[in-house]
Short mmCIF file of C-alpha atoms in Angstrom, two decimals:
data_model
loop_
_atom_site.label_atom_id
_atom_site.label_comp_id
_atom_site.label_asym_id
_atom_site.label_seq_id
_atom_site.Cartn_x
_atom_site.Cartn_y
_atom_site.Cartn_z
CA MET J 1193 71.18 102.66 122.72
CA SER J 1194 74.29 100.87 121.09
CA GLU J 1195 76.38 98.75 123.19
CA VAL J 1196 79.64 99.29 124.87
CA LEU J 1197 81.00 96.03 123.62
CA GLY J 1198 81.98 95.78 119.99
CA SER J 1199 84.65 94.40 117.33
CA ASP J 1200 87.72 96.17 119.58
CA ALA J 1201 85.69 96.04 122.99
CA ILE J 1202 87.46 96.93 125.93
CA HIS J 1203 85.44 95.99 129.47
CA ILE J 1204 85.11 98.75 132.40
CA ARG J 1205 86.24 96.90 135.50
CA SER J 1206 83.10 96.13 137.60
CA ASP J 1207 81.89 93.96 140.78
CA ALA J 1208 81.58 90.55 140.08
CA LYS J 1209 77.90 90.74 141.60
CA ALA J 1210 77.33 94.01 139.34
CA ASN J 1211 74.46 93.83 136.66
CA PRO J 1212 76.16 94.18 133.51
CA TRP J 1213 72.94 95.05 131.76
CA LEU J 1214 71.82 97.49 134.54
CA ALA J 1215 75.65 99.21 134.59
CA GLN J 1216 75.59 99.16 130.93
CA LYS J 1217 72.17 100.96 130.66
CA LEU J 1218 73.43 103.29 132.97
CA LEU J 1219 76.61 104.23 131.06
CA ASN J 1220 74.68 105.09 127.95
CA LEU J 1221 72.36 107.06 130.05
CA PHE J 1222 75.21 108.92 131.59
CA PHE J 1223 76.86 109.40 128.24
CA THR J 1224 73.89 110.87 126.27
CA ILE J 1225 72.83 112.97 129.22
CA GLY J 1226 76.66 114.40 129.48
CA LEU J 1227 77.19 114.79 125.76
CA LEU J 1228 73.93 116.79 125.75
CA PHE J 1229 75.46 119.50 128.30
CA ALA J 1230 78.98 119.13 127.43
CA ILE J 1231 78.06 120.31 123.61
CA GLY J 1232 76.84 123.91 125.19
CA ALA J 1233 72.63 122.93 125.66
CA PHE J 1234 70.87 124.66 127.92
CA THR J 1235 73.77 127.30 128.94
CA LEU J 1236 71.16 130.21 129.40
CA GLN J 1237 69.12 127.76 131.53
CA LEU J 1238 71.52 126.57 133.70
CA ALA J 1239 72.77 130.32 134.01
CA GLY J 1240 69.54 131.68 134.88
CA SER J 1241 70.20 134.57 132.57
CA ASP J 1242 67.71 136.66 130.84
CA PRO J 1243 68.81 137.68 127.40
CA ARG J 1244 67.32 141.37 128.00
CA ILE J 1245 69.60 141.94 130.74
CA PRO J 1246 73.30 142.68 129.96
CA ARG J 1247 75.69 139.75 131.30
CA ASN J 1248 78.56 140.22 132.89
CA MET J 1249 80.91 138.00 131.09
CA ALA J 1250 83.31 137.49 133.79
CA ALA J 1251 80.49 135.90 136.11
CA GLY J 1252 80.24 132.28 136.13
CA SER J 1253 76.97 130.07 137.12
CA LEU J 1254 77.53 127.88 139.94
CA LEU J 1255 74.38 125.64 139.07
CA SER J 1256 76.05 125.30 135.69
CA GLN J 1257 79.60 124.77 137.14
CA SER J 1258 78.32 122.23 139.35
CA VAL J 1259 76.54 120.23 136.89
CA LEU J 1260 79.05 120.23 134.21
CA GLY J 1261 81.55 119.77 137.25
CA VAL J 1262 79.36 116.43 138.06
CA ILE J 1263 79.44 115.48 134.85
CA TYR J 1264 83.51 115.86 134.04
CA THR J 1265 84.51 114.12 137.26
CA ILE J 1266 82.41 110.79 136.58
CA GLY J 1267 83.47 111.15 133.23
CA ILE J 1268 87.04 110.99 134.37
CA LEU J 1269 86.33 108.27 136.46
CA VAL J 1270 85.05 105.84 134.23
CA LEU J 1271 88.00 106.47 131.95
CA LEU J 1272 90.33 105.12 134.83
CA ARG J 1273 88.07 101.96 135.08
CA THR J 1274 88.46 101.47 131.55
CA GLY J 1275 92.11 99.56 132.04
CA ILE J 1276 93.60 101.62 129.00
CA PHE J 1277 93.77 104.97 130.58
CA MET J 1278 97.63 105.07 130.50
CA ARG J 1279 97.68 103.50 126.78
CA MET J 1280 95.12 106.18 125.71
CA LEU J 1281 96.51 109.01 127.29
CA ALA J 1282 100.74 108.27 125.77
CA THR J 1283 98.72 108.29 122.30
CA VAL J 1284 96.53 111.26 122.52
CA TRP J 1285 98.25 113.50 124.26
CA PRO J 1286 98.40 116.55 122.08
CA ILE J 1287 94.97 117.30 122.79
CA PHE J 1288 95.93 118.17 126.00
CA LEU J 1289 98.13 121.15 124.78
CA LEU J 1290 95.61 123.85 124.73
CA PRO J 1291 94.02 123.24 127.87
CA VAL J 1292 97.41 122.76 129.57
CA LEU J 1293 98.91 126.22 127.82
CA ALA J 1294 95.38 127.67 129.21
CA ILE J 1295 96.19 126.71 132.75
CA ILE J 1296 99.59 128.23 132.21
CA SER J 1297 98.45 131.55 130.99
CA ALA J 1298 96.96 132.48 134.11
CA SER J 1299 100.61 133.45 135.24
CA TRP J 1300 100.11 136.18 132.87
CA SER J 1301 96.69 136.50 132.45
CA PRO J 1302 94.79 139.74 134.14
CA ASP J 1303 92.53 137.71 135.67
CA PRO J 1304 93.79 134.75 137.13
CA SER J 1305 91.20 133.24 138.50
CA LEU J 1306 88.80 133.90 135.37
CA THR J 1307 91.38 132.01 133.37
CA LEU J 1308 91.70 129.09 135.69
CA ARG J 1309 88.17 128.47 135.99
CA HIS J 1310 87.46 128.64 132.05
CA ALA J 1311 90.85 126.80 131.55
CA PHE J 1312 90.08 123.46 133.98
CA ALA J 1313 86.27 123.81 131.99
CA LEU J 1314 88.31 123.24 128.71
CA LEU J 1315 90.29 120.17 130.52
CA GLY J 1316 87.13 118.79 131.49
CA THR J 1317 85.64 119.14 128.33
CA VAL J 1318 88.49 117.33 126.46
CA PHE J 1319 88.74 114.52 129.19
CA PHE J 1320 85.30 113.86 128.96
CA GLY J 1321 85.97 113.21 124.96
CA LEU J 1322 88.71 110.77 125.73
CA SER J 1323 86.20 108.92 128.34
CA LEU J 1324 83.83 108.34 125.99
CA ALA J 1325 85.92 107.25 122.99
CA SER J 1326 87.60 105.09 125.74
CA THR J 1327 84.50 103.33 126.94
CA TYR J 1328 82.93 102.64 123.33
CA ASP J 1329 84.30 101.04 120.32
CA PHE J 1330 84.35 103.26 116.81
CA LYS J 1331 81.64 102.40 115.43
CA SER J 1332 79.48 103.03 119.24
CA SER J 1333 80.97 106.51 119.45
CA LEU J 1334 79.76 107.83 116.40
CA GLN J 1335 76.43 106.49 116.70
CA LEU J 1336 76.35 107.90 120.28
CA LEU J 1337 77.30 111.26 119.47
CA ILE J 1338 75.09 111.60 116.23
CA ARG J 1339 72.12 110.16 118.30
CA VAL J 1340 72.47 112.98 121.27
CA LEU J 1341 72.96 115.60 118.36
CA VAL J 1342 69.78 115.00 116.87
CA ILE J 1343 68.36 114.75 120.43
CA ALA J 1344 69.80 118.57 120.77
CA MET J 1345 68.21 119.36 117.67
CA VAL J 1346 64.33 117.70 118.87
CA LEU J 1347 64.89 119.99 122.03
CA SER J 1348 65.85 122.79 120.11
CA ALA J 1349 62.75 122.73 117.86
CA PHE J 1350 60.80 122.11 120.86
CA TRP J 1351 62.39 124.85 122.88
CA ALA J 1352 61.60 127.38 119.92
CA LEU J 1353 58.18 126.55 119.57
CA VAL J 1354 56.92 126.15 122.83
CA PHE J 1355 59.29 128.41 125.14
CA PRO J 1356 60.40 130.98 122.28
CA GLN J 1357 61.29 133.80 124.60
CA SER J 1358 64.22 131.65 125.48
CA GLY J 1359 64.53 129.48 122.39
CA VAL J 1360 63.89 132.35 119.82
CA HIS J 1361 66.15 135.88 119.78
CA GLN J 1362 63.95 138.18 120.28
CA ALA J 1363 63.94 142.52 119.66
CA SER J 1364 64.12 143.03 123.18
CA ASP J 1365 67.80 140.98 123.10
CA VAL J 1366 70.61 142.90 125.11
CA VAL J 1367 73.37 141.67 122.59
CA GLU J 1368 72.66 141.66 118.84
CA PRO J 1369 68.52 142.23 118.72
CA ILE J 1370 69.34 142.33 114.85
CA HIS J 1371 68.78 138.27 115.44
CA ALA J 1372 64.96 138.77 116.82
CA GLY J 1373 62.81 135.74 115.15
CA LYS J 1374 65.79 133.54 114.41
CA TRP J 1375 66.31 130.31 116.51
CA ARG J 1376 68.52 129.73 118.92
CA GLY J 1377 66.84 126.30 120.49
CA ILE J 1378 68.50 124.97 123.45
CA PHE J 1379 71.97 126.99 123.03
CA ALA J 1380 72.82 130.23 123.95
CA HIS J 1381 72.89 131.68 120.32
CA LYS J 1382 71.44 131.13 116.97
CA ASN J 1383 74.95 130.55 115.28
CA SER J 1384 76.17 128.15 117.76
CA LEU J 1385 72.88 126.08 116.83
CA GLY J 1386 73.32 126.85 113.12
CA ALA J 1387 76.73 125.18 113.65
CA ILE J 1388 75.71 122.08 115.13
CA ALA J 1389 72.71 121.93 112.78
CA GLY J 1390 74.52 121.63 109.82
CA PHE J 1391 77.16 119.27 111.08
CA THR J 1392 74.37 117.34 112.46
CA LEU J 1393 72.57 117.05 109.11
CA ALA J 1394 76.03 116.36 107.34
CA LEU J 1395 76.51 113.50 109.85
CA LEU J 1396 72.89 112.11 108.94
CA ALA J 1397 73.70 112.23 105.04
CA LEU J 1398 76.89 110.47 105.50
CA TYR J 1399 76.26 107.85 108.47
CA GLY J 1400 72.24 108.08 109.02
CA ARG J 1401 72.11 104.58 107.83
CA CYS J 1402 74.23 103.36 110.93
CA VAL J 1403 72.11 105.15 113.21
CA PHE J 1404 68.92 104.85 112.61
CA ASN J 1405 67.36 101.72 111.39
CA THR J 1406 64.03 102.70 109.65
CA ILE J 1407 64.02 105.35 106.92
CA LEU J 1408 61.26 106.92 109.00
CA LEU J 1409 63.46 107.89 111.78
CA ARG J 1410 66.18 109.01 109.40
CA PHE J 1411 63.95 110.92 107.41
CA GLY J 1412 62.13 112.50 110.78
CA ALA J 1413 65.63 113.41 112.20
CA ILE J 1414 67.10 115.06 108.97
CA THR J 1415 63.61 117.18 108.61
CA ILE J 1416 63.67 118.45 112.31
CA THR J 1417 67.58 118.88 112.09
CA PHE J 1418 66.99 120.46 109.02
CA MET J 1419 64.17 123.04 110.37
CA CYS J 1420 66.55 123.99 112.99
CA LEU J 1421 69.49 125.04 110.39
CA LEU J 1422 67.01 126.85 108.00
CA PHE J 1423 65.14 128.87 111.28
CA ALA J 1424 68.66 129.30 113.01
CA ASP J 1425 69.50 130.97 109.30
CA SER J 1426 73.21 130.61 110.20
CA GLY J 1427 75.42 131.64 106.79
CA ASN J 1428 78.09 129.22 108.19
CA GLY J 1429 75.63 126.85 109.13
CA PHE J 1430 74.71 126.08 105.15
CA ALA J 1431 78.67 126.17 104.72
CA VAL J 1432 79.39 123.74 107.02
CA ALA J 1433 76.18 121.40 106.17
CA PHE J 1434 77.37 121.50 102.04
CA VAL J 1435 81.14 121.59 103.11
CA VAL J 1436 81.34 118.52 105.08
CA ILE J 1437 78.82 116.40 102.92
CA VAL J 1438 80.72 117.03 99.80
CA THR J 1439 83.92 116.32 101.59
CA GLY J 1440 82.49 113.14 103.31
CA PHE J 1441 80.97 111.83 100.11
CA LEU J 1442 84.08 112.28 97.94
CA ILE J 1443 86.42 111.18 100.76
CA SER J 1444 84.13 107.91 101.06
CA VAL J 1445 84.73 106.91 97.91
CA ILE J 1446 88.50 106.46 99.04
CA ALA J 1447 87.52 104.94 102.18
CA LYS J 1448 86.14 102.05 100.31
CA ALA J 1449 88.63 101.82 97.54
CA PRO J 1450 91.15 98.88 97.81
CA PRO J 1451 93.97 99.80 100.33
CA ASN J 1452 96.85 99.37 98.02
CA ILE J 1453 95.08 102.27 95.84
CA ARG J 1454 94.46 104.91 98.74
CA LEU J 1455 97.23 106.44 98.92
CA LEU J 1456 97.54 107.37 95.44
CA LEU J 1457 94.09 108.78 95.46
CA VAL J 1458 94.82 110.87 98.29
CA LEU J 1459 97.59 112.25 96.59
CA ASN J 1460 95.36 113.06 93.79
CA CYS J 1461 93.00 114.85 96.08
CA LEU J 1462 95.80 117.27 97.24
CA ALA J 1463 96.84 118.01 93.71
CA VAL J 1464 92.83 119.22 93.03
CA LEU J 1465 92.93 121.44 96.58
CA VAL J 1466 96.29 122.44 95.55
CA PHE J 1467 94.80 124.00 92.08
CA LEU J 1468 91.78 125.13 93.72
CA SER J 1469 93.89 127.41 96.24
CA PHE J 1470 94.93 129.60 93.00
CA PHE J 1471 91.01 130.87 92.85
CA ALA J 1472 90.25 130.94 96.80
CA SER J 1473 89.41 134.64 96.62
CA ASP J 1474 87.09 133.87 93.29
CA LEU J 1475 85.68 130.86 95.49
CA GLU J 1476 85.30 132.75 98.36
CA ALA J 1477 83.56 135.84 96.92
CA LEU J 1478 81.26 133.36 94.90
CA ALA J 1479 80.34 131.39 98.49
CA LEU J 1480 79.62 134.86 100.51
CA LYS J 1481 77.21 135.87 97.82
CA ALA J 1482 75.55 132.29 97.51
CA LEU J 1483 75.12 133.01 101.38
CA GLY J 1484 73.93 136.22 101.15
CA LYS J 1485 76.52 137.67 103.20
CA ASP J 1486 78.88 140.82 102.94
CA PRO J 1487 82.73 140.71 102.10
CA ASP J 1488 83.25 141.88 105.72
CA LEU J 1489 81.85 138.98 107.27
CA THR J 1490 79.09 141.34 109.23
CA GLY J 1491 81.58 143.57 110.35
CA ARG J 1492 84.21 140.77 111.83
CA THR J 1493 87.27 141.64 109.18
CA GLU J 1494 87.21 145.18 110.29
CA TYR J 1495 87.11 144.10 113.74
CA TRP J 1496 90.06 141.56 113.52
CA GLY J 1497 91.95 144.55 112.68
CA TYR J 1498 91.40 146.50 115.60
CA ILE J 1499 92.16 143.42 117.91
CA LEU J 1500 95.49 143.01 116.06
CA SER J 1501 96.21 146.73 116.39
CA PHE J 1502 96.08 145.60 120.12
CA MET J 1503 98.37 143.31 120.10
CA ASP J 1504 101.38 145.41 120.85
CA ALA J 1505 104.28 143.73 123.02
CA ASN J 1506 101.78 140.72 123.43
CA TRP J 1507 102.86 139.06 120.57
CA VAL J 1508 104.64 136.12 121.66
CA LEU J 1509 102.54 135.00 124.80
CA GLY J 1510 99.16 136.90 124.43
CA TYR J 1511 97.10 138.66 127.28
CA GLY J 1512 96.29 135.13 128.21
CA TYR J 1513 93.20 132.58 128.31
CA LEU J 1514 89.63 134.18 128.04
CA SER J 1515 90.25 137.18 130.78
CA GLY J 1516 92.80 138.75 127.94
CA PHE J 1517 90.47 139.53 125.54
CA LEU J 1518 87.90 141.00 127.97
CA SER J 1519 90.65 142.91 129.33
CA ILE J 1520 91.06 144.75 125.57
CA GLU J 1521 87.52 144.66 124.57
CA ALA J 1522 86.11 147.54 126.57
CA THR J 1523 88.58 149.44 125.28
CA ILE J 1524 87.90 148.51 121.79
CA GLU J 1525 84.27 148.78 122.10
CA SER J 1526 84.99 152.53 123.36
CA ILE J 1527 86.53 153.12 120.14
CA THR J 1528 84.77 151.40 117.98
CA GLY J 1529 81.30 150.87 119.00
CA PHE J 1530 81.83 147.26 118.11
CA ASN J 1531 80.40 144.61 120.71
CA PHE J 1532 81.10 141.45 119.09
CA VAL J 1533 81.61 139.81 122.92
CA SER J 1534 84.49 137.47 121.28
CA THR J 1535 86.96 137.80 118.52
CA HIS J 1536 84.90 136.07 116.31
CA SER J 1537 87.87 133.69 114.98
CA GLY J 1538 89.09 131.09 116.91
CA PHE J 1539 92.58 131.21 115.34
CA LEU J 1540 92.78 135.03 116.30
CA ASP J 1541 91.49 133.98 119.40
CA VAL J 1542 94.36 131.44 120.01
CA LEU J 1543 96.65 134.72 119.22
CA VAL J 1544 95.03 136.91 121.69
CA SER J 1545 95.05 134.08 124.25
CA PHE J 1546 98.71 132.60 123.67
CA GLY J 1547 100.23 134.51 121.06
CA ILE J 1548 102.65 132.85 118.28
CA VAL J 1549 103.27 130.41 120.91
CA GLY J 1550 99.75 129.28 121.16
CA VAL J 1551 99.14 129.97 117.33
CA VAL J 1552 101.86 127.09 116.48
CA THR J 1553 100.72 124.61 119.43
CA ALA J 1554 97.19 124.92 117.99
CA GLY J 1555 98.85 124.41 114.82
CA GLY J 1556 100.49 121.67 115.68
CA TYR J 1557 97.37 120.04 117.31
CA LEU J 1558 95.96 120.49 114.05
CA LEU J 1559 98.00 119.01 111.84
CA TRP J 1560 98.92 115.98 113.88
CA LEU J 1561 95.21 114.96 113.94
CA LEU J 1562 94.86 115.76 110.44
CA ARG J 1563 97.75 113.30 109.91
CA ASN J 1564 96.02 110.51 111.79
CA ALA J 1565 92.44 111.26 110.32
CA VAL J 1566 94.30 110.94 106.85
CA SER J 1567 96.14 107.56 108.32
CA LEU J 1568 92.92 106.21 109.29
CA ILE J 1569 91.26 106.83 105.76
CA LEU J 1570 94.55 104.62 104.47
CA TRP J 1571 94.47 102.01 107.24
CA GLY J 1572 91.24 101.79 108.30
CA PRO J 1573 90.09 98.40 108.79
CA ALA J 1574 87.12 97.16 105.98
CA GLU J 1575 84.37 96.35 108.61
CA LEU J 1576 84.08 100.25 109.00
CA GLY J 1577 84.48 101.32 105.75
CA ALA J 1578 83.03 104.95 105.17
CA LEU J 1579 82.81 105.72 108.79
CA THR J 1580 86.85 105.75 109.15
CA VAL J 1581 85.96 109.81 107.34
CA PHE J 1582 84.44 110.84 110.64
CA PRO J 1583 87.41 112.08 112.05
CA LEU J 1584 88.52 114.08 108.84
CA SER J 1585 84.69 115.42 108.49
CA ALA J 1586 85.00 116.57 112.41
CA ILE J 1587 88.29 118.45 111.73
CA VAL J 1588 86.80 120.28 108.29
CA PHE J 1589 83.57 121.17 110.51
CA ILE J 1590 86.19 122.77 113.48
CA ILE J 1591 88.26 124.47 111.24
CA GLN J 1592 85.64 125.94 109.05
CA THR J 1593 83.56 127.19 111.89
CA ASN J 1594 86.89 128.49 113.84
CA LEU J 1595 87.55 130.92 110.77
CA VAL J 1596 84.37 132.86 111.87
CA GLU J 1597 83.87 132.05 115.45
CA SER J 1598 85.93 131.95 118.75
CA VAL J 1599 85.18 127.69 119.06
CA ILE J 1600 88.55 125.89 119.10
CA LEU J 1601 89.05 127.17 122.95
CA LEU J 1602 85.82 127.13 123.82
CA PRO J 1603 84.70 125.03 127.10
CA ASN J 1604 81.66 123.26 127.33
CA SER J 1605 80.97 123.13 123.73
CA PRO J 1606 80.98 120.71 120.46
CA TYR J 1607 84.35 121.87 119.19
CA PRO J 1608 86.96 121.20 121.44
CA LEU J 1609 85.04 117.88 122.56
CA ILE J 1610 84.88 116.47 118.98
CA LEU J 1611 87.97 117.10 118.15
CA ALA J 1612 88.92 115.31 121.65
CA ILE J 1613 86.54 112.50 120.52
CA SER J 1614 87.97 112.09 117.51
CA ALA J 1615 91.43 111.75 118.00
CA SER J 1616 90.70 109.19 120.57
CA MET J 1617 88.73 107.36 118.56
CA ILE J 1618 91.78 107.01 116.06
CA ALA J 1619 93.86 105.58 119.06
CA ARG J 1620 91.30 102.97 120.37
CA ARG J 1621 91.65 101.40 116.71
CA LYS J 1622 95.40 101.75 116.88
CA LEU J 1623 95.65 99.94 120.04
CA VAL J 1624 93.98 96.89 117.97
CA TYR J 1625 94.73 97.93 114.29
CA SER J 1626 98.38 98.49 113.45
CA PRO J 1627 99.78 99.79 109.99
CA ALA J 1628 101.55 96.09 109.86
CA VAL J 1629 98.10 94.93 110.05
CA TRP J 1630 97.17 97.22 107.21
CA TRP J 1631 100.11 96.09 105.12
CA HIS J 1632 99.26 92.60 105.77
CA SER J 1633 95.74 93.28 104.46
CA ILE J 1634 97.31 95.09 100.91
CA ARG J 1635 99.30 91.61 100.49
CA ASN J 1636 96.23 89.51 100.91
CA HIS J 1637 94.19 92.05 98.60
CA ARG J 1638 96.62 91.77 95.88
#
C-alpha cells in the first residue's frame, strides 16, 4: 500500500511513543476497508435484504448505519488530526453545499426524519472523501482509490460465481426481474457494478502503471474488471469506459505538454466540443445504437415527463431530499405502472429534492470543480504528469452517469465520494503548489 508521506506530505499528529510504521499500516487498512463500504459495497448483505421480498425504501438497516457511522466518525477524527483541516475546509467548502442543502430541506420534506438520516449519510460520505485526500498526497490518494476499486471488482466476481443468489440478478427478484442472469456482485444493482467497473477499467487504462508495478498484476486487474463490466451488461458502464478512456488520453497530451502551451491546447479542445455540440442528437443516436439501447432509454424519458408534471408549485424548493420523491413515487406508479425506485436522473433528482435552488447550487458546484480540475491540468507540477487529469476524468464519469442514474445525491456511494476526493486532492496540491510557482516554471521553461 502506498505510503502516507509524499512530495507534499503533511504528517498526522501522533504520540511520540507510537510506532510510526504500525500506525501507518493501520491507517492504510482503515481507509481501504472504509472506502470499500463507502462506495456502496455489501449494501444488501449488511441490510439483510432478500431481493425476492419487497423492500420499504424508507426503512434503514441498523447494522449498515452503524458500520458506516463508525467509518465516517473515525474518518473525521483522522481528518482533525492532520493539522490542515481548517485550511482544507476553507478551500473545498463547496463540496458541502449539497449535503447542507439536504439537511435544510428537512424543514419542508414530508418525512423530516428520513430526510435527515440520509442527509447526514451524504455529509459523512463527503467528509470521508475529504479525510482521505487530506491524509494522503495526490498520487497516493489515487493509488489507494484504484486499488480499492479493483478489490471491489475481485470481490464482485467472487460473489457472482460463489454466491449467485446474492451476486447475480434472479428471475425471482421483486424489482426488475428482467435483469435475471446479470451480475451485481457486491453491489445492490447491476447498473452500480457496471458503472463502477467501467470507471475502474478506464482508470486502469490511464493510470494502471502507477498502481501496479508488474504487467501480470495489471493484466489480472483489467481482466477481472472487464469481466464484471461484461457480465453486468450495463450500457452506461461501457459508455463510461469509452468516454473516460478517450477523454483521459487526449487530455493527458495537454498535461504532458510544456506549461506555456497548455492553455492554447485547452482552448482548442473547447472549440472542438462546441463544434461537436451541433451534432449532439446524431452522436446520441449513434451511441444508443452502438449500446443496443432504445431512444427512450428503457422508458426513462417517458418517466421523467411524469415526474416533471408533479412539480406543480414545488419548482423553487422542491419536495425535500429523498422523502420528497418517495412521496410522489407511489402516485406515479399507480397512474403509469412504472416502478423505477428512483428518478433515474441525478439532475432531475436535484430538481425534485431542492427545486431550482438546488439545480443552481449543483450546477455551481460542478462548474467550480471543473474550473479547479482544468486549472490543475494547466498548472500541474511536472512530477505528476498525466495524473493531473484524474479529477477531470472523475467529473466526466459523474456527469455522464448522472444523466441516466440518480447518483450525485446518493449517500454511501462512489459518486459524491469521488467528487469530494477529487476536489480535496486539488486543494491539497494548492497548499504547496500555487499559480505563482506555475508561472515561474513557465519562465524557466522558456
